[in-house]
Short mmCIF file of C-alpha atoms in Angstrom, two decimals:
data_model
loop_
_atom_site.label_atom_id
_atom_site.label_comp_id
_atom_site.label_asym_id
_atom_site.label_seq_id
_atom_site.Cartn_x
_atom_site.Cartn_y
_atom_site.Cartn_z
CA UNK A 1 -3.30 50.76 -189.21
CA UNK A 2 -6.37 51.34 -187.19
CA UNK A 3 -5.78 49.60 -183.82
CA UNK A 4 -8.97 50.47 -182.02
CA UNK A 5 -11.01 47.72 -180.97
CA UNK A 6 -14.53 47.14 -182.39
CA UNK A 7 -17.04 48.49 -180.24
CA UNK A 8 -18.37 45.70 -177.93
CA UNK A 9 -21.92 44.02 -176.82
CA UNK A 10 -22.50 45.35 -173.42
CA UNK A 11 -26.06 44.16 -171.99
CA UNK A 12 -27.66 45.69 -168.47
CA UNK A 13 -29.67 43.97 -166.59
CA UNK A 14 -31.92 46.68 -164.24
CA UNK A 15 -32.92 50.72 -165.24
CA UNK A 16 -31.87 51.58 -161.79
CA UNK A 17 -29.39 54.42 -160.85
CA UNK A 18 -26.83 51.76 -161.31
CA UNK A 19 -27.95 50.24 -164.59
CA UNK A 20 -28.42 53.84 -166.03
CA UNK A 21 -25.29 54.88 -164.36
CA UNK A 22 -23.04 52.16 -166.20
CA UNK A 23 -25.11 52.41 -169.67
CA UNK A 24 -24.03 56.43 -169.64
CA UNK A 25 -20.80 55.65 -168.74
CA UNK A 26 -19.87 52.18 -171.40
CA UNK A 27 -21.72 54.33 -174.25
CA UNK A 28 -18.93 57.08 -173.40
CA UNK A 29 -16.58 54.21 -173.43
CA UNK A 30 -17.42 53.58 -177.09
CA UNK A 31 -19.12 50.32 -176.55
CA UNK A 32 -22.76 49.26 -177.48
CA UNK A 33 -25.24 49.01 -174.29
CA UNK A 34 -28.50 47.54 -174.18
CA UNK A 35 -30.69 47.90 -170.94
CA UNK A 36 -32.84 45.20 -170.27
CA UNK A 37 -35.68 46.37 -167.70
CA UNK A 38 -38.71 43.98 -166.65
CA UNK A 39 -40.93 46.67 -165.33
CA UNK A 40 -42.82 49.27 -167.61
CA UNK A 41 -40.66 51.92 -166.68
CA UNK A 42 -38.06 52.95 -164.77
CA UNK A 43 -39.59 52.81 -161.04
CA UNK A 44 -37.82 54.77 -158.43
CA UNK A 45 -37.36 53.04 -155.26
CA UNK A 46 -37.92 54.95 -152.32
CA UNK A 47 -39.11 59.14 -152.44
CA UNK A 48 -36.19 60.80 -150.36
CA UNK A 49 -32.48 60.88 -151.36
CA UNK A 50 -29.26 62.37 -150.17
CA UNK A 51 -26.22 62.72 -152.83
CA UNK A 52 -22.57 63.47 -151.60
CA UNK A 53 -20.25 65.22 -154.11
CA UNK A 54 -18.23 61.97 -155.54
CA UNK A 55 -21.91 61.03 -157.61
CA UNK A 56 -22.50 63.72 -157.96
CA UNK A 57 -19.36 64.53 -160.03
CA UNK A 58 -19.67 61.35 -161.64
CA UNK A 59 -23.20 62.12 -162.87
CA UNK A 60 -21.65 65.68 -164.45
CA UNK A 61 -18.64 63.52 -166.38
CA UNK A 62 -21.61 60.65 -167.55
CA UNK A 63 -23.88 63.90 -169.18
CA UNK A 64 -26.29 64.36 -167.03
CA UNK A 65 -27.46 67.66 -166.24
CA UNK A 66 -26.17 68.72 -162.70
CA UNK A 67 -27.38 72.32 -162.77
CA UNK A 68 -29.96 73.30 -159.93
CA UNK A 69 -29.85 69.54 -158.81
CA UNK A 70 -30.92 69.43 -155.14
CA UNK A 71 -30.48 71.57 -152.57
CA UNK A 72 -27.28 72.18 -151.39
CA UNK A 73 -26.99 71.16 -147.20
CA UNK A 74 -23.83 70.54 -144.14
CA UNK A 75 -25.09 67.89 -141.78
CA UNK A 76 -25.06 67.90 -138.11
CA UNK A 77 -25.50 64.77 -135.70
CA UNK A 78 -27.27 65.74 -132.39
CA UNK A 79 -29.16 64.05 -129.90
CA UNK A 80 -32.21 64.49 -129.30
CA UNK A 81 -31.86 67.36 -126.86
CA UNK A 82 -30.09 69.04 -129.89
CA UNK A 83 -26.68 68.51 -128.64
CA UNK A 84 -24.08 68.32 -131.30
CA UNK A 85 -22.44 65.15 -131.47
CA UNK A 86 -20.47 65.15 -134.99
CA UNK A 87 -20.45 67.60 -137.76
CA UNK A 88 -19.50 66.90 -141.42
CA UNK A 89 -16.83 68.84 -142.22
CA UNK A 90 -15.33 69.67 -146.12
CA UNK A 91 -13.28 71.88 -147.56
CA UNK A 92 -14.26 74.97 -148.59
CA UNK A 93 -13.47 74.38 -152.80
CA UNK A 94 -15.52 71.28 -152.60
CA UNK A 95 -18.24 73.14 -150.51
CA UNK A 96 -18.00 75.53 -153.07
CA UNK A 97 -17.80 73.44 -156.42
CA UNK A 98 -20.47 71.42 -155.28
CA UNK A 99 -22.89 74.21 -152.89
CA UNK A 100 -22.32 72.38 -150.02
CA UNK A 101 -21.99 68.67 -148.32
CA UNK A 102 -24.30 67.02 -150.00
CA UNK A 103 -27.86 67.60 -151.77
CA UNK A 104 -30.93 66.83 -150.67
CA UNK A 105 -33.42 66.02 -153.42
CA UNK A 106 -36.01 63.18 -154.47
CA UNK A 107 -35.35 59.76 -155.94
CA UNK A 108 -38.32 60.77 -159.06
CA UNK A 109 -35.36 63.87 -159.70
CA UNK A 110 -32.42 61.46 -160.31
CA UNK A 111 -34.38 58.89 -162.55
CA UNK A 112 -35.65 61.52 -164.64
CA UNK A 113 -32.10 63.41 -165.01
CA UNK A 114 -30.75 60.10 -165.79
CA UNK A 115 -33.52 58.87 -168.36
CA UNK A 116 -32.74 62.40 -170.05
CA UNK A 117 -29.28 61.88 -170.68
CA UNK A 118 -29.56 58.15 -172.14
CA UNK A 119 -29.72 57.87 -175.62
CA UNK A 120 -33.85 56.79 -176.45
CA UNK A 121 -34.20 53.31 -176.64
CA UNK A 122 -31.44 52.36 -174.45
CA UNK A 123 -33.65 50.97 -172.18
CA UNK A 124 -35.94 48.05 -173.33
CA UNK A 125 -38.83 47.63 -171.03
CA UNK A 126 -40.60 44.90 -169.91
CA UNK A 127 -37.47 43.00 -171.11
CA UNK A 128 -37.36 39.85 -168.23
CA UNK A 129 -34.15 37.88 -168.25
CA UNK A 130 -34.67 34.42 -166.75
CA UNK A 131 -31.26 33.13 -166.60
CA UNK A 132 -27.49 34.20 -167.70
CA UNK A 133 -24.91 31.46 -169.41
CA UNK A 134 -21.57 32.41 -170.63
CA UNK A 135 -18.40 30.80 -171.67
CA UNK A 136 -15.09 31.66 -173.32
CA UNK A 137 -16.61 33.27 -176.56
CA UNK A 138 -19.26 35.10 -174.75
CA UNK A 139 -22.44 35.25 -172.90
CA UNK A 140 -26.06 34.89 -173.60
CA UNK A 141 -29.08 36.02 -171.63
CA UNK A 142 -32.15 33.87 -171.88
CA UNK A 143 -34.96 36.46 -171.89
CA UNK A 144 -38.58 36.00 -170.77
CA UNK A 145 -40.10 36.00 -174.13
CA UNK A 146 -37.98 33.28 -175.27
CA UNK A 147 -35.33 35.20 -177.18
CA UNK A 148 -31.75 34.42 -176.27
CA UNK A 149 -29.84 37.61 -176.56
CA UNK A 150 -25.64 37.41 -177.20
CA UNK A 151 -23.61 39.75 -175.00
CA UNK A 152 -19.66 40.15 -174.57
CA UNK A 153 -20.00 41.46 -171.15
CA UNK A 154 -23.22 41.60 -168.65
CA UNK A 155 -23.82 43.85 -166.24
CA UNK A 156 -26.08 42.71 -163.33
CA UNK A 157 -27.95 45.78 -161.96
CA UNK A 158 -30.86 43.43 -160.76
CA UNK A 159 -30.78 44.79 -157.39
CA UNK A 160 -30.84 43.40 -153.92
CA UNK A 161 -32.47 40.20 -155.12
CA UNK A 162 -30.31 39.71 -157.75
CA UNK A 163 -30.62 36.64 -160.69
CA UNK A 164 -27.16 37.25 -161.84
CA UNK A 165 -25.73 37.26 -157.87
CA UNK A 166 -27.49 34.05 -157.16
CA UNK A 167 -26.00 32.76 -160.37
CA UNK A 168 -22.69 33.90 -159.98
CA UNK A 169 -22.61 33.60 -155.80
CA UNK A 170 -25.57 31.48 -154.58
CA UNK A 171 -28.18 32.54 -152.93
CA UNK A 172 -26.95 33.93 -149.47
CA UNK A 173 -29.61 35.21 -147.07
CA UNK A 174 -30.55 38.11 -147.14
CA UNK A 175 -29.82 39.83 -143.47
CA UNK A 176 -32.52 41.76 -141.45
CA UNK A 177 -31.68 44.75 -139.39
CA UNK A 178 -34.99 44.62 -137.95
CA UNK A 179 -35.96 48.09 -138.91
CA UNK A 180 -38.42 50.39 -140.70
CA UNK A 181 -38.28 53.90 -141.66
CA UNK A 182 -40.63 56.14 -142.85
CA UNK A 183 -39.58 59.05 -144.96
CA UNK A 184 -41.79 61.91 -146.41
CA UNK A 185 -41.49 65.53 -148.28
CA UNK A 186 -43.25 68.84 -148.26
CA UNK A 187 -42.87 72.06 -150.82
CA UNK A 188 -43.40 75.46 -149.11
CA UNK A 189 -44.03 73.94 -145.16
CA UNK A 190 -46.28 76.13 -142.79
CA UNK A 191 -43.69 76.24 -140.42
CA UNK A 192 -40.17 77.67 -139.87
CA UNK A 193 -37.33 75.23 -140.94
CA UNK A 194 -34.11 76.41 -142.02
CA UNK A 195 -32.41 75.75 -145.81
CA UNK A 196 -29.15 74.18 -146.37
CA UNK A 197 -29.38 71.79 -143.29
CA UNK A 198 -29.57 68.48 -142.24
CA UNK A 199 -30.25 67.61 -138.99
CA UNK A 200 -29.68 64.04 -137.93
CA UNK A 201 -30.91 63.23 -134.54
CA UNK A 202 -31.36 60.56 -131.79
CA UNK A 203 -33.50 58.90 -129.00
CA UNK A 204 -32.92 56.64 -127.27
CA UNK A 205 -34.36 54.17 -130.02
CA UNK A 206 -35.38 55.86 -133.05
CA UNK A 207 -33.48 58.37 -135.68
CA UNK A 208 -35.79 60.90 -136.52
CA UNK A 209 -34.03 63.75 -139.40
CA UNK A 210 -34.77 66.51 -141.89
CA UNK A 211 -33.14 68.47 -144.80
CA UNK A 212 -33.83 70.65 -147.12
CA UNK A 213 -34.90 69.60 -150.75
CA UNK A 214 -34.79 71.63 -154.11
CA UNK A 215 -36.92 69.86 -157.32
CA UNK A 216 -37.71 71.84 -160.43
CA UNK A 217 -37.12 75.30 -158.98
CA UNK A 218 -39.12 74.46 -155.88
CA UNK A 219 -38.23 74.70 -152.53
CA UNK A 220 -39.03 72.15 -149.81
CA UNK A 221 -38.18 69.60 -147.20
CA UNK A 222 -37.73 65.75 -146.62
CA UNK A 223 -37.70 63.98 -143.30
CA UNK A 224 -37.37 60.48 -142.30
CA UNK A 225 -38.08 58.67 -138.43
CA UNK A 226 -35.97 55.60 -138.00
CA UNK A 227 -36.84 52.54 -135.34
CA UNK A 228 -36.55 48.83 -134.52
CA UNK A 229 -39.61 46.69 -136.13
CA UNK A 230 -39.61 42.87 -136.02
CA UNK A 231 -39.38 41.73 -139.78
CA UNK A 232 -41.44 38.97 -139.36
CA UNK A 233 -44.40 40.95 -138.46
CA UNK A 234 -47.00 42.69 -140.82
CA UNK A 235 -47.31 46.30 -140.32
CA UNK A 236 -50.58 47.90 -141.33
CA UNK A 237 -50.79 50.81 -139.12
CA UNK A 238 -51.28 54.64 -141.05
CA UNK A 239 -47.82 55.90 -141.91
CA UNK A 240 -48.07 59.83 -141.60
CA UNK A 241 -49.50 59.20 -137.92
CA UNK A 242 -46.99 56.31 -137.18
CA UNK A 243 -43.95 58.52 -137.92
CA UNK A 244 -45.64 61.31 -136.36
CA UNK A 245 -46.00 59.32 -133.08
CA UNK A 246 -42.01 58.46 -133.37
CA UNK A 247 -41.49 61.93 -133.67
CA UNK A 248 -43.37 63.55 -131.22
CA UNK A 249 -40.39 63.82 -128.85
CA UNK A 250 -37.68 65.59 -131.41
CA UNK A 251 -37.91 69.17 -131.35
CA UNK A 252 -38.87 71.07 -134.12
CA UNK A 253 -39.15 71.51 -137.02
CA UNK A 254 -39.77 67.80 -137.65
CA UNK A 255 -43.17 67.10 -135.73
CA UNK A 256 -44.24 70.32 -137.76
CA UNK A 257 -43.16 69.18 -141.25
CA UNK A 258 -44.82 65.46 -140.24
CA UNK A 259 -47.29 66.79 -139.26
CA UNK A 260 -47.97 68.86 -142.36
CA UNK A 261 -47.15 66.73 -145.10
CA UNK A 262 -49.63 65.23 -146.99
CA UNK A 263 -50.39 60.95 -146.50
CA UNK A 264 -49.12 60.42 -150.31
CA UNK A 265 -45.73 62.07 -150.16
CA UNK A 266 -45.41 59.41 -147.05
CA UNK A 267 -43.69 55.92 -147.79
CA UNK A 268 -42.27 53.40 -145.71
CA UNK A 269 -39.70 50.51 -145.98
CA UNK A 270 -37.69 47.89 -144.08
CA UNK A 271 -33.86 47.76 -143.86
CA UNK A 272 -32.11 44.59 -144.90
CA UNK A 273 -28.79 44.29 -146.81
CA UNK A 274 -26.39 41.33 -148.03
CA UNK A 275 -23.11 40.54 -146.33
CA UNK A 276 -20.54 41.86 -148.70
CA UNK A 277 -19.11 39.59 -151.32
CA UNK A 278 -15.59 38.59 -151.43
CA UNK A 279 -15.79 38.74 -155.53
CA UNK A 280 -18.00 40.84 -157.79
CA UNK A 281 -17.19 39.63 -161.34
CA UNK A 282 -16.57 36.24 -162.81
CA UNK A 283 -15.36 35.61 -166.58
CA UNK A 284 -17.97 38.01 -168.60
CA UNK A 285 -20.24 38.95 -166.16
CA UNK A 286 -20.28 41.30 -162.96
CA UNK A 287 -22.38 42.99 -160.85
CA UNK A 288 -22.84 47.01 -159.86
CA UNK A 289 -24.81 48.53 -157.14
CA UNK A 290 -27.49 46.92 -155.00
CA UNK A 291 -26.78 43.84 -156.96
CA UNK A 292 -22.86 43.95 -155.57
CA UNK A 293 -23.52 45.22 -151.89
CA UNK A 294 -27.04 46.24 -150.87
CA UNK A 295 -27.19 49.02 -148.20
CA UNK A 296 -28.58 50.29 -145.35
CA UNK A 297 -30.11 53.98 -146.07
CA UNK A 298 -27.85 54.84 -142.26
CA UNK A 299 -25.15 54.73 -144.77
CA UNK A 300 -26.84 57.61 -146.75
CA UNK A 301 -24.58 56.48 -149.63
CA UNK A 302 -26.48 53.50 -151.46
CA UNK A 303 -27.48 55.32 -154.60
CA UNK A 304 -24.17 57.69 -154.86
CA UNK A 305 -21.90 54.27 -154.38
CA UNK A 306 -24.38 52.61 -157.21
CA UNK A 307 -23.49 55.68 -159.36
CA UNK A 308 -20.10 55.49 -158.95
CA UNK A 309 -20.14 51.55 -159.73
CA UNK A 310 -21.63 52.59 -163.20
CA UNK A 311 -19.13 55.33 -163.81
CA UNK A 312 -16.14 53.34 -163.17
CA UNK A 313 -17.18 50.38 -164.58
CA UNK A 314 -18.22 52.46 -168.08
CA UNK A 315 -14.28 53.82 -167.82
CA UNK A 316 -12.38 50.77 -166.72
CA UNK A 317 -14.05 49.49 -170.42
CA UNK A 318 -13.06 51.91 -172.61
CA UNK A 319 -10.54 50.77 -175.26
CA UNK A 320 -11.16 47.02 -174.33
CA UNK A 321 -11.23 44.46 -176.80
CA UNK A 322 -14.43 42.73 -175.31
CA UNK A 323 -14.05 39.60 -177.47
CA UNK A 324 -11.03 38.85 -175.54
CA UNK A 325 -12.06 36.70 -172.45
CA UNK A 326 -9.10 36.56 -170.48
CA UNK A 327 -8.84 41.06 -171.48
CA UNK A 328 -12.65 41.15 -170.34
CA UNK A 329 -12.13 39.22 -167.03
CA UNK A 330 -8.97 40.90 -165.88
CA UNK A 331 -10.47 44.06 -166.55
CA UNK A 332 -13.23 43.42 -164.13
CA UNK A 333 -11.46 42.02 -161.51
CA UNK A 334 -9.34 45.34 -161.86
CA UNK A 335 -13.19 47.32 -161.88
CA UNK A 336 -14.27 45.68 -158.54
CA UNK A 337 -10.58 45.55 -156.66
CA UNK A 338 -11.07 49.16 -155.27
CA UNK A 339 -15.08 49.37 -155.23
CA UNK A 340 -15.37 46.33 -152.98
CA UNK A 341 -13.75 47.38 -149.66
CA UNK A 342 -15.15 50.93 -150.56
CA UNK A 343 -18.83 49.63 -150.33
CA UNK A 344 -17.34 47.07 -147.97
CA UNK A 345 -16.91 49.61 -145.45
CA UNK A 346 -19.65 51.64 -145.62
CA UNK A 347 -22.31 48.71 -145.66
CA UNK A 348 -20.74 47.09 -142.34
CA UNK A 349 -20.51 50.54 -140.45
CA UNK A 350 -24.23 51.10 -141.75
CA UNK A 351 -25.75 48.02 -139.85
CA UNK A 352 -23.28 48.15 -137.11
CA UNK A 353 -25.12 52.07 -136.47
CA UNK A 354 -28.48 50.56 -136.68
CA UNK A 355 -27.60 47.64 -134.03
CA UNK A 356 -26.01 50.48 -131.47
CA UNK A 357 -28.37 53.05 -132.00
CA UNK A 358 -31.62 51.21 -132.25
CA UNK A 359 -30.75 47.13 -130.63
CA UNK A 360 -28.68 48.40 -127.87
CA UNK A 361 -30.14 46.68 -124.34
CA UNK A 362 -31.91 49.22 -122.15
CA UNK A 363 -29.12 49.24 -119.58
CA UNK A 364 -26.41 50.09 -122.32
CA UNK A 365 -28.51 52.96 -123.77
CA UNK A 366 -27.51 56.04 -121.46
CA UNK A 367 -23.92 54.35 -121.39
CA UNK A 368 -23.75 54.77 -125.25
CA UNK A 369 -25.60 58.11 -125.38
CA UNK A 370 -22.91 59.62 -122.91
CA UNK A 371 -20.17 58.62 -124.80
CA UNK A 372 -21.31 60.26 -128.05
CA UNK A 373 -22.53 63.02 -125.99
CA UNK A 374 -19.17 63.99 -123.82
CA UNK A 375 -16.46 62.16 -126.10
CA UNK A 376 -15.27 62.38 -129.71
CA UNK A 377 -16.21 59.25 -131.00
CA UNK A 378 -18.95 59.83 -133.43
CA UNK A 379 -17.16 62.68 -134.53
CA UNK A 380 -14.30 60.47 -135.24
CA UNK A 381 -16.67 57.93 -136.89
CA UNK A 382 -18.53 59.91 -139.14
CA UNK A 383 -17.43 63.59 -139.29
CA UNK A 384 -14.23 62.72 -139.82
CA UNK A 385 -13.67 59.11 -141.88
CA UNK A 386 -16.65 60.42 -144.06
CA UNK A 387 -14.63 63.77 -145.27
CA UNK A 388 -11.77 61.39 -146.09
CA UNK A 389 -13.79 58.59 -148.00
CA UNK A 390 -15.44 61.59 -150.34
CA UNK A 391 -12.62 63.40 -151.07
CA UNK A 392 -10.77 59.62 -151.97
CA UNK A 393 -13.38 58.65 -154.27
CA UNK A 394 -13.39 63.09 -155.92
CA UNK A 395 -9.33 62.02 -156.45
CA UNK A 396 -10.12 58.05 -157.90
CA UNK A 397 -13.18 59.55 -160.17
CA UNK A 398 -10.26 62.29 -161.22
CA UNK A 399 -7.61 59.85 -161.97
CA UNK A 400 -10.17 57.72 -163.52
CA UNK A 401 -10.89 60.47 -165.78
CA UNK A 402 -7.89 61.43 -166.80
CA UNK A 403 -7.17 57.91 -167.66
CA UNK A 404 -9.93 57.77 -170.23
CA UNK A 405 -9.57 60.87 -171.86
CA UNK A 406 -6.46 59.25 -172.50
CA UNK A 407 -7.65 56.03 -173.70
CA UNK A 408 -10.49 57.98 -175.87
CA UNK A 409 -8.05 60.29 -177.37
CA UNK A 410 -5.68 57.77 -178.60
CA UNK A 411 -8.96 55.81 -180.22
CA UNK A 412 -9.65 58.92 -182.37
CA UNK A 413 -5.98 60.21 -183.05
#
């Protein structure tokens, strides 16, 4: 007697990295995934990206091609002066499984390895859903166009300001850092820069960094300049001259690669996040990525954590019998229990950096600087705890793995 369960309704609301993320990972699961996007296509937010190995291992096990995906890079935190102040360090087989720390590459680069690996029509665009409803028997999505659609589970991947959050949790405030960055890229630079690097560095108030990039065979750079801006105020001032002026200070290569990159590859955008939630899921619905825990980019981990909500969430599913409510819920609170202090963590210590590197009163500023400069602290803060956290979530994604291959193989026995 055949006791695998019928394949499920699984509906995703947002193409983002997370939407696309969990719609590769629940069609592995078995399950049937429609992506509901209100936009044309899928739009990348942001140009500049950083991946650490734990996504990018993720993205490998979900189908997507991984091969020549970025340029491989080891980061370095220095101060301005170019003082080392922490260093991430990895062992040498992840270094060499994955070419290096992390990989520097461009936001266009992920959506398009992503869109290649989904199944066509996955995604229906210019799909708006106005509200969610659900009870015991399952959940229905009112869309925009006045169909209602019928899911078992739904997936909100509605980003930062999320309908199925506020519907769920409310509609907390969104939090200000009261910052702005402005990020650029440039193939084939006019001046010396070296490959495989990142270089993170401070001032007394601004961030200003650069790493290399790899896209489509070609080899280049991306660079971002980091500083306090009041929220409430419009900014309207030109952004390749803005960051350049931020810049000016840092040594080079980054006024050079500012300097030379053309006003189009140059975008800016404000920080803000959402305190993190307490509970992700509730009955038939839950929530992945920006949608669960919005992040700062000082984290440098906002995409990668929203790829890893899709992957898990895709596994957790497999061989669940999704018109069983009290199955469905249990098996996303079990999802969420180990993602939330996970994205927890590294949301808090992202605005906590911003506040002491770029809020800090004037007479605190040298103070601070001193004791990253002549202690161990931010080596103990990031080049350290970081190493841990990423080779935690290479083990979870590994025992997550092994757990479905499981699961699938006992489906088709």
């Amino acid at each position: 007697m055949d006791s695998t369960p019928t394949p499920g309704r699984v509906v995703v609301i947002g193409a983002g990295p997370a939407g696309m993320s969990t719609a590769l990972s629940v069609l592995q699961a078995g399950h049937h995934v429609r992506v509901f996007e209100r936009y044309a296509h899928a739009r990348p937010a942001g140009n500049i990206l950083n991946l650490w190995p734990p996504p990018i291992k993720a993205l490998g096990l979900m189908g997507v091609d991984v091969e020549d995906f970025g340029a491989p890079c080891r980061s370095e935190f220095r101060n301005v002066a170019g003082h080392a102040r922490a260093v991430i360090n990895l062992p040498q087989d992840v270094i060499d499984q994955y070419g290096g720390g992390f990989i520097g590459l461009l936001r266009p680069e992920l959506y398009e390895r992503l869109l290649q690996a989904l199944p066509e029509g996955t995604i229906e665009f210019n799909r708006g859903v106005e509200r969610v409803e659900q009870d015991s028997t399952g959940a229905r999505l009112f869309m925009s166009d006045g169909e209602v659609v019928e899911a078992d589970v739904v997936v909100g991947a509605d980003g930062i300001n999320s309908m199925v959050r506020k519907t769920l949790w409310g509609d907390e405030p969104i939090r200000e850092h009261n910052l702005h960055i402005f990020g650029g890229f440039i193939y084939d630079p006019p001046v010396e820069a070296e490959k495989g690097l990142c270089v993170v560095s401070h001032d007394q108030v601004t961030q200003g960094a650069w790493t290399s990039i790899r896209r489509k065979g070609r080899d280049g750079f991306q660079w971002w300049v980091l500083t306090a801006h009041d929220s409430s105020k419009e900014f309207t001032a030109d952004l390749r001259s803005s960051a350049a002026g931020l810049a000016a200070g840092f040594p080079a290569p980054l006024p050079q690669l500012i300097a030379a990159t053309e006003p189009q590859n140059v975008q800016r955008w404000v920080l803000r996040d959402r305190k993190p939630l307490k509970q992700w899921s509730q009955g038939r619905v839950t929530l992945v990525g920006d949608a669960a825990h919005p992040t700062s980019p000082y984290a440098a981990y906002g995409a990668g954590m929203s790829i890893e909500d899709g992957y898990f969430l895709g596994r957790a599913l497999a061989g669940v019998d999704l018109s069983d409510h009290g199955l469905v819920s249990r098996t996303l609170a079990a999802f969420e229990a180990p993602r939330r202090p996970h994205t927890a963590r590294h949301t808090q210590i992202a605005y906590a950096l911003g506040k002491v590197f770029h809020h800090a009163p004037r007479p605190l500023r040298r103070v601070r600087d001193a004791i990253f400069d002549h202690t161990p602290l931010l080596q103990k803060l990031i080049g350290e705890s970081n190493p841990k956290e990423i080779l935690a979530q290479l083990e979870d994604i590994e025992k997550a793995e092994h757990q479905f291959r499981a699961v699938i193989g006992r489906a088709s026995a």
